[in-house]
Every structure is written in structure tokens, then in C-alpha cells.
Amino acid sequence: MSVRVKLSAMMFLQYFVWGAWFVTMGTYLGRTLHFTGSEVGLAYGATAIAALVSPFFIGTVADRFFDTEKLLAMLHLAGAVLMWYVSTLMSFGTFYPALILYALCYMPTLSLTNSISFHHVRDPAREFPLIRVLGTIGWIVAGTIIGKVLHADALALPMRVAALGSFVLGLFAFSLPHTPPKAAGAPFSVRDALGLDALALLGRREFLIFVVGSFVLCIPLQFYYTWANNFLNEIGAPEPAFIQTFGQWSEIGFMILLPFVLKRFGIKVIMLVGMLAWGLRYLAFGNGNVGAGMWLIYAGILLHGVCYDFFFVSGQIYTDEQAGERIRAAAQGFINFVTNGVGYFIGAFVSGAVVDRFACAAAAATAGRCAQGTHDWHAIWHYPAIGALAVFVLFAWLFRPATGRAPAPAR
């Protein structure tokens, strides 16, 4: 098996594991285990907590003491055991800490798989996207199996599928090409781990606006990742986990378009389109239904490509351009810490509180005004819609990026 094939298979399994459990967990927790909205939100915040801790782990352990492929194997084997254990837990008090432990195993592997890939390709700019796209396909295959084959959205089964996938990847990782630790013998620096060298970039007004806008937008964004599958199941949409994979197909298409539209329209317009798409997606969900309004549901799902590629991927490109080669890694690590860590954790907490506010109370159910366990999704989706559109307006007004690559600031 060639190195390219092995790296592609690694990436496929990496995102198959995440896609198997992450999409449907909220439905399982809310509809089957009857966790509150706040508890479901906190559960989805587990990956954000791990994203906050991962830079320290990568800096102190992964980059210094272990071959990357062996560490990837150990983390996935440990993750397989933990995820299977998580699938057996029924109370929030035991489920939540065990899920955090699993997330602490999984989230560092996102960086590890990227590191292994970059280490073994000659032209990362040309070859890595073709390897990374297998990750998106892995997510699609997981959603298809869970939603269309197993119909397991409200079951613990997706977690066990993820555990098996993690076990397979853990064994497969031992066959990956040797990747020595890239910083063996170097001293650990908190500044490097958190990308604090990138703080110098905040002295530029346009980059500060970009960081603040990205952070604030991640709060309403978490509504989708936490609650979309639960929403689709509750309104009776067909095969929710499967139809959500249409968003990943859309992601592939818009990823191909992104270089061309970025060159044509520039970073500000593209990021604004991504922000606007998030607001429109939530309005579509809030006004859609499984009858005549089903097209709005599909439109909201298909907007995922614009939402993700035009906001997240273009933001990574902008960060790369602003940082320059010397602090590029620090800048990307800092943005990841602010958005995928702090922003998503706050978003998970806020989304849970909002969903709880619009849950059908026992008294209302008894009076026949709503069904027990349902929610007023029309009202719920308007909260992230208004949040995303507010960020869109402020970003359009305040963000004025300079043309061309800016010089990296002096240390």
C-alpha cells in the first residue's frame, strides 16, 4: 500500500469516527436519556474543552517524546475503550466526565493526522487537499450508515460504531509511515503552545476585528452542531443523520469553488457571504417543516458548504496571509483556541439554555398546549439567526482588510 493511500485511509477513518457519534448524540441524550437542554449543551462543549487543552498536550508530549503515528495509535485505542464505555452510561453525572476524557483523547488526533500527512507529502498545497477530502467522505459514510442503514439517531449504537472505527484506526496507525517527534529536545513554551506570538497581530485593527468577529460568530454556530439532528428528528424529517450528509457534499463542492471566488471577490466579501449563510440557514430551519416547507430544511442543510468553507476555511487562509511564514503556526493555533475552544464552549452553554427555555413544560403538556419533550423550534432558531446576522452587519461595517499580504510584525 502506497504512502498516499495509507494517508487517505487514515483521514477517512479519522473523520468517520467523529461523524459517527457527534451528529446524533444530542438526539440520543435528549430523546432517549432525557437530559436537559443545558446538559446536552455541556456534552457538546466537551470537545471545546479538549480543544482548549490540546495545544498543551501537543506541545508537551506529542511534539517531543513520541513518534506521531504511535501516539495516534495509542490515543485511538484508548478512545475506542472510552467511547464504548460512554455508550453504556445513563446519567449525566457519569456520562459527562467520561465524554470529556474521550474528547481529550480524540481532539489531539486532529492535529496529529495533519502532521503525519504534511510530513510525508512533497507538495502540501497540492497534495494535502486531496488527502483531506477523504475525511469529509468518511464523515458522509458514517452519516449514511447511522441514518440510512441503521436508523440509529436516538440510540447509543452510533457511539459503538465510533468506538469500533477508533479501534480499527488505532491498529491501522501502527502501519503508517514513521513520523518522528518534530520538536524532540526542545523546551516547552506556553507561548508557543497557545500561539501567543500571534497576539502581536492584534495590534492591527483589521485582524483584531477578524478575531473578535470569528469568536462571537462561533456562539450562534454551535446551535447547529448541537441541535440540528435533534430538531430534524423532532419534526419528523426523513432519515435525519443521512440527509445531514448533504451538507458535507455541499462542502466538497464549495471547497472546489473557494480559490476562484476568493480571487474574484476578496476575503471580506467571501467571509460576509459565509456569515450571511449562517443567518439564512437558521431562518430556513425556523420557518421550515416536513410538509410544504421541507425545501427550507434541505436549503438550510445544503448551505453548509457556504457556511463552513466561506467562513472557516477562508478565515484560515486570511490568518495564514496576515501572519506570514514566521508565526503562521502560532496564528492558526491562536485562532483555533479562540474559536473551536472558547467560542464553541460558550456557544454550547448558550444553546442549551435557549433550548431549555422553549421546551414544552409538563404543565403545558398536561393542558394539551404542546407535547411533552418537544420544543418551539421556530423561536429557538431565531436566536442564532439574529446573532449571526448581527455579526454580519457589524463585520461588514468594521472589517476593512488591507489588500495583499501584510508583513509579519516584529517579535
mmCIF file of N, CA and C in Angstrom, residues 21 76 98 151 164 170 178 189 214 225 233 247 288-289 293 296 309 325 333 335 343 365 373 388 398 411:
data_model
loop_
_atom_site.group_PDB
_atom_site.id
_atom_site.type_symbol
_atom_site.label_atom_id
_atom_site.label_comp_id
_atom_site.label_asym_id
_atom_site.label_seq_id
_atom_site.Cartn_x
_atom_site.Cartn_y
_atom_site.Cartn_z
ATOM 1 N N TRP A 21 -20.567 9.578 15.816
ATOM 2 C CA TRP A 21 -21.226 9.846 17.099
ATOM 3 C C TRP A 21 -21.654 11.295 17.292
ATOM 4 N N HIS A 76 -6.176 6.559 19.828
ATOM 5 C CA HIS A 76 -7.391 5.985 19.250
ATOM 6 C C HIS A 76 -7.783 4.673 19.927
ATOM 7 N N ALA A 98 -16.898 11.207 31.554
ATOM 8 C CA ALA A 98 -16.335 10.178 30.680
ATOM 9 C C ALA A 98 -16.216 10.695 29.248
ATOM 10 N N HIS A 151 -30.633 3.532 11.067
ATOM 11 C CA HIS A 151 -31.719 4.358 11.640
ATOM 12 C C HIS A 151 -31.542 4.471 13.155
ATOM 13 N N LEU A 164 -15.733 1.263 17.411
ATOM 14 C CA LEU A 164 -15.142 0.265 16.522
ATOM 15 C C LEU A 164 -14.252 0.924 15.473
ATOM 16 N N GLY A 170 -6.823 2.805 15.359
ATOM 17 C CA GLY A 170 -5.717 2.612 16.292
ATOM 18 C C GLY A 170 -4.769 1.518 15.832
ATOM 19 N N HIS A 178 6.738 6.094 9.354
ATOM 20 C CA HIS A 178 7.367 6.614 10.568
ATOM 21 C C HIS A 178 7.425 8.138 10.541
ATOM 22 N N SER A 189 7.162 25.675 25.651
ATOM 23 C CA SER A 189 6.817 27.075 25.877
ATOM 24 C C SER A 189 5.310 27.240 25.805
ATOM 25 N N SER A 214 -14.909 36.376 14.490
ATOM 26 C CA SER A 214 -14.891 34.913 14.410
ATOM 27 C C SER A 214 -15.306 34.291 15.740
ATOM 28 N N TYR A 225 -24.489 22.538 15.343
ATOM 29 C CA TYR A 225 -23.786 21.296 15.637
ATOM 30 C C TYR A 225 -24.430 20.541 16.797
ATOM 31 N N ASN A 233 -35.150 15.227 13.931
ATOM 32 C CA ASN A 233 -35.880 14.071 14.457
ATOM 33 C C ASN A 233 -37.208 14.474 15.070
ATOM 34 N N GLY A 247 -24.979 18.242 3.523
ATOM 35 C CA GLY A 247 -24.160 19.409 3.840
ATOM 36 C C GLY A 247 -22.695 19.161 3.557
ATOM 37 N N GLY A 288 -39.151 26.253 8.336
ATOM 38 C CA GLY A 288 -39.404 25.043 7.566
ATOM 39 C C GLY A 288 -40.245 24.038 8.320
ATOM 40 N N ASN A 289 -40.715 23.048 7.608
ATOM 41 C CA ASN A 289 -41.477 21.944 8.213
ATOM 42 C C ASN A 289 -41.389 20.748 7.281
ATOM 43 N N GLY A 293 -42.942 23.067 3.611
ATOM 44 C CA GLY A 293 -41.722 23.800 3.946
ATOM 45 C C GLY A 293 -40.479 22.942 4.030
ATOM 46 N N LEU A 296 -37.185 24.271 2.670
ATOM 47 C CA LEU A 296 -36.393 25.164 3.520
ATOM 48 C C LEU A 296 -35.418 24.367 4.387
ATOM 49 N N ASP A 309 -17.070 26.574 4.412
ATOM 50 C CA ASP A 309 -15.916 26.921 3.579
ATOM 51 C C ASP A 309 -15.684 28.425 3.517
ATOM 52 N N GLU A 325 5.185 33.558 7.184
ATOM 53 C CA GLU A 325 5.748 32.243 7.454
ATOM 54 C C GLU A 325 6.246 32.084 8.886
ATOM 55 N N GLY A 333 -2.879 28.357 15.546
ATOM 56 C CA GLY A 333 -3.179 27.799 16.859
ATOM 57 C C GLY A 333 -3.973 28.751 17.720
ATOM 58 N N ILE A 335 -6.075 31.155 16.644
ATOM 59 C CA ILE A 335 -7.445 31.227 16.122
ATOM 60 C C ILE A 335 -8.232 29.981 16.510
ATOM 61 N N GLY A 343 -14.983 29.939 21.930
ATOM 62 C CA GLY A 343 -16.232 30.291 21.271
ATOM 63 C C GLY A 343 -17.246 29.170 21.290
ATOM 64 N N ALA A 365 -47.901 20.489 28.721
ATOM 65 C CA ALA A 365 -48.242 19.224 28.083
ATOM 66 C C ALA A 365 -49.529 18.660 28.649
ATOM 67 N N GLY A 373 -41.692 16.829 25.819
ATOM 68 C CA GLY A 373 -40.430 16.535 25.163
ATOM 69 C C GLY A 373 -40.211 17.264 23.856
ATOM 70 N N ALA A 388 -26.165 35.628 14.301
ATOM 71 C CA ALA A 388 -25.295 35.559 13.128
ATOM 72 C C ALA A 388 -25.460 36.794 12.241
ATOM 73 N N LEU A 398 -17.217 47.166 10.095
ATOM 74 C CA LEU A 398 -15.943 47.408 10.763
ATOM 75 C C LEU A 398 -14.734 46.774 10.085
ATOM 76 N N ARG A 411 8.835 40.604 16.552
ATOM 77 C CA ARG A 411 8.604 39.984 17.862
ATOM 78 C C ARG A 411 9.018 40.922 18.968
#
